[in-house]
Coordinates of C-alpha atoms in Angstrom, one line a residue:
M15 CA 0.0 0.0 0.0
K16 CA 2.9 2.5 0.8
R17 CA 4.1 1.8 -2.7
Y18 CA 1.0 3.4 -4.2
I19 CA 0.9 6.3 -1.7
W20 CA 4.3 7.2 -2.9
L21 CA 3.1 6.7 -6.5
I22 CA 0.4 9.3 -6.1
L23 CA 2.8 11.8 -4.5
F24 CA 5.3 11.3 -7.3
I25 CA 2.6 11.8 -10.0
I26 CA 1.6 15.1 -8.3
I27 CA 5.2 16.3 -8.3
R28 CA 5.8 15.2 -11.8
V29 CA 2.7 16.8 -13.3
T30 CA 3.6 20.1 -11.5
S31 CA 7.1 19.9 -12.8
D32 CA 6.1 19.3 -16.4
A33 CA 3.6 22.1 -16.2
S34 CA 6.3 24.6 -15.4
N35 CA 9.0 23.0 -17.6
P36 CA 7.3 21.6 -20.8
Q37 CA 9.1 18.9 -22.7
P38 CA 9.1 18.3 -26.4
S39 CA 8.2 14.7 -25.9
S40 CA 4.8 13.6 -24.9
E41 CA 6.2 10.5 -23.2
G42 CA 7.4 11.2 -19.7
C43 CA 8.7 9.2 -16.8
I44 CA 5.1 8.4 -15.7
E45 CA 4.8 6.4 -18.9
C46 CA 8.0 4.6 -18.4
C47 CA 8.3 3.9 -14.7
V48 CA 4.8 3.7 -13.2
P49 CA 2.9 0.4 -13.1
P50 CA -0.4 0.2 -14.8
V51 CA -3.1 1.5 -12.3
A52 CA -6.3 3.7 -12.4
L53 CA -6.8 6.6 -10.1
R54 CA -10.4 7.7 -9.5
S55 CA -12.7 9.9 -7.6
N56 CA -16.4 9.4 -7.0
M57 CA -18.0 12.5 -8.3
L58 CA -21.3 12.0 -6.3
S59 CA -19.2 12.2 -3.1
D60 CA -17.4 15.3 -4.5
V61 CA -20.7 17.0 -5.1
A62 CA -21.8 16.2 -1.5
L63 CA -18.5 17.9 -0.4
I64 CA -16.9 14.7 0.6
P65 CA -13.5 14.7 -1.1
N66 CA -12.3 11.2 -1.9
V67 CA -9.5 9.3 -3.9
G68 CA -9.3 5.7 -5.0
I69 CA -6.8 3.4 -6.8
T70 CA -7.5 0.3 -8.8
V71 CA -4.7 -2.1 -9.3
P72 CA -5.2 -4.8 -12.0
I73 CA -4.2 -8.4 -11.3
G74 CA -3.9 -10.4 -14.5
N75 CA -6.3 -9.9 -17.3
R76 CA -9.6 -9.9 -15.4
W77 CA -9.0 -9.2 -11.7
A78 CA -8.3 -6.1 -9.7
I79 CA -8.1 -4.7 -6.2
D80 CA -9.8 -1.4 -5.6
V81 CA -9.2 0.7 -2.4
S82 CA -10.6 4.2 -1.6
W83 CA -10.6 6.8 1.1
S84 CA -12.8 9.8 1.8
Y85 CA -12.6 12.7 4.3
A86 CA -14.7 15.7 5.1
W87 CA -14.5 17.9 8.2
W88 CA -16.7 20.9 7.6
S89 CA -18.3 22.8 10.5
D90 CA -20.1 26.0 11.4
D91 CA -20.0 26.3 15.2
A92 CA -22.1 29.5 15.4
R93 CA -25.0 27.8 13.7
H94 CA -24.4 24.2 15.1
R95 CA -23.8 22.8 11.7
Y96 CA -21.5 19.8 11.2
W97 CA -20.8 17.8 8.1
R98 CA -18.0 15.4 9.2
T99 CA -17.2 11.9 7.9
Y100 CA -14.3 9.9 6.9
G101 CA -13.6 6.3 6.0
G102 CA -12.6 3.9 3.3
S103 CA -13.5 0.8 1.3
A104 CA -11.7 -2.2 -0.4
E105 CA -13.1 -4.4 -3.1
A106 CA -11.9 -7.6 -4.9
R107 CA -13.2 -7.2 -8.5
V108 CA -13.5 -9.3 -11.6
Y109 CA -14.2 -8.0 -15.1
L110 CA -16.5 -9.9 -17.3
G111 CA -16.8 -10.7 -20.9
N112 CA -14.4 -10.9 -23.8
R113 CA -11.3 -9.1 -23.0
G114 CA -10.0 -8.8 -26.5
N115 CA -9.4 -5.2 -27.6
K116 CA -10.3 -3.9 -24.2
N117 CA -8.4 -2.3 -21.3
R118 CA -8.1 -4.5 -18.4
L119 CA -10.1 -2.1 -16.3
E120 CA -13.0 -1.7 -18.8
G121 CA -16.5 -3.1 -19.2
H122 CA -18.8 -5.0 -16.8
H123 CA -17.5 -6.0 -13.4
L124 CA -18.6 -7.7 -10.2
G125 CA -17.0 -7.4 -6.8
L126 CA -17.0 -8.1 -3.1
Y127 CA -16.3 -5.1 -0.9
G128 CA -15.9 -4.0 2.6
Q129 CA -16.4 -0.6 4.3
M130 CA -15.4 1.2 7.5
F131 CA -16.6 4.7 8.3
T132 CA -17.5 7.3 11.0
Y133 CA -19.6 10.4 10.9
D134 CA -21.2 13.4 12.7
F135 CA -24.0 15.2 10.8
E136 CA -25.9 18.1 12.5
F137 CA -27.9 21.0 10.9
G138 CA -29.0 23.2 13.8
G139 CA -31.6 21.1 15.4
K140 CA -30.6 17.4 15.9
G141 CA -27.3 15.6 15.3
Y142 CA -26.4 12.1 14.4
M143 CA -22.9 10.8 15.3
A144 CA -21.1 7.6 15.2
P145 CA -17.8 8.3 17.0
K146 CA -16.7 4.6 16.8
W147 CA -16.2 2.8 13.5
S148 CA -19.2 1.5 11.7
A149 CA -18.6 -1.4 9.2
G150 CA -20.3 -3.2 6.4
G151 CA -19.9 -4.9 3.1
G152 CA -21.7 -6.4 0.2
I153 CA -21.8 -7.3 -3.5
A154 CA -21.2 -4.7 -6.2
Y155 CA -21.9 -4.5 -9.9
G156 CA -20.6 -1.8 -12.2
Y157 CA -19.6 -0.8 -15.7
T158 CA -16.5 1.2 -16.7
L159 CA -17.1 3.2 -19.8
P160 CA -14.1 4.5 -21.8
V161 CA -14.5 8.1 -22.9
G162 CA -10.8 8.9 -23.9
S163 CA -7.5 7.1 -24.4
R164 CA -6.8 7.4 -20.6
I165 CA -10.1 8.6 -19.2
S166 CA -13.1 6.5 -18.2
I167 CA -16.3 6.9 -16.2
D168 CA -17.1 4.0 -13.8
F169 CA -20.7 3.4 -12.6
T170 CA -21.0 1.2 -9.5
I171 CA -23.8 0.2 -7.2
G172 CA -23.6 -2.1 -4.2
V173 CA -26.0 -4.0 -1.9
G174 CA -25.2 -5.3 1.4
Y175 CA -25.0 -4.8 5.2
A176 CA -23.9 -1.9 7.4
G177 CA -24.0 -1.8 11.2
G178 CA -22.7 0.2 14.1
T179 CA -23.7 2.5 17.0
R180 CA -25.4 5.7 16.4
Y181 CA -25.9 8.5 19.0
T182 CA -28.5 11.2 18.6
Y183 CA -28.0 14.5 20.3
R184 CA -29.3 18.1 20.3
P185 CA -27.5 21.4 20.9
I186 CA -29.1 23.2 23.8
C187 CA -27.6 26.2 25.6
D188 CA -24.2 25.8 24.0
R189 CA -24.0 22.2 25.1
Y190 CA -24.6 18.9 23.2
V191 CA -27.2 16.9 25.1
W192 CA -27.4 13.2 24.5
E193 CA -30.8 11.9 23.4
S194 CA -30.6 8.3 22.4
T195 CA -28.3 5.5 21.4
R196 CA -29.2 3.1 18.7
H197 CA -27.4 0.0 17.3
T198 CA -28.1 0.0 13.6
N199 CA -28.3 -3.1 11.4
Y200 CA -29.1 -2.0 7.8
I201 CA -29.5 -4.3 4.7
G202 CA -29.9 -2.6 1.3
P203 CA -28.0 -0.3 -1.0
T204 CA -24.8 0.7 0.7
R205 CA -22.8 2.0 -2.2
C206 CA -23.4 4.3 -5.2
E207 CA -20.6 5.7 -7.4
V208 CA -20.2 7.6 -10.6
S209 CA -16.4 7.9 -10.7
F210 CA -13.9 9.8 -12.9
V211 CA -11.1 7.4 -13.7
W212 CA -7.6 8.3 -15.0
L213 CA -5.5 5.5 -16.4
I214 CA -1.7 5.8 -15.8
G215 CA 1.3 3.7 -16.6
K216 CA 3.0 2.5 -19.8
G217 CA 0.5 1.0 -22.3
N218 CA -2.5 1.6 -19.9
V219 CA -4.9 2.9 -22.4
N220 CA -8.4 2.3 -23.8
P221 CA -7.7 0.7 -27.2
S222 CA -11.2 1.7 -28.6
K223 CA -10.3 5.4 -28.1
I224 CA -6.9 5.3 -29.8
K225 CA -7.1 6.9 -33.2
A226 CA -5.6 5.0 -36.1
R227 CA -2.6 6.5 -37.6

């Protein structure tokens, strides 16, 4: 995992360097040295003001491991408004169908995933908080649509279980008064993603989007 964290940092530094010092060749060190992976961000979470990042690592021609992390810590103390959550997920994924003339991370896919998260949501009247980790998992189906030589859009939905302890509280006289504790056991949709995907690494392209020369 540390390898890919360093990889992300390297890419940021390299892209910044290339922007300030353009090179005549379109092929950079990212193309030569980086293993084929896909970086992604769930745009639905971004719209909800929950920044997130994920990485998908292909294994062979059909399998992949996908991990992601999200973090948001917004607050307005004067109005007792909080929008706080962080957590991550991991998925083992298999891509279906004929893989000829396709990127390894393209097309229909099925997966098994696990999640861990914590949150504190409150909007001036009543708050809901899970200070301890909640967890869950399930089965996911998705489709990765190529839209450019190195850009794809991934649609994924997951159904499964999520459970944990939820505290309900109210802000009263500048204090947060506990109201109830509930142990949640939810079964149903637990994942919904529309992700922007960036393919990096040598030869890691969408063949159908490469123009014939």
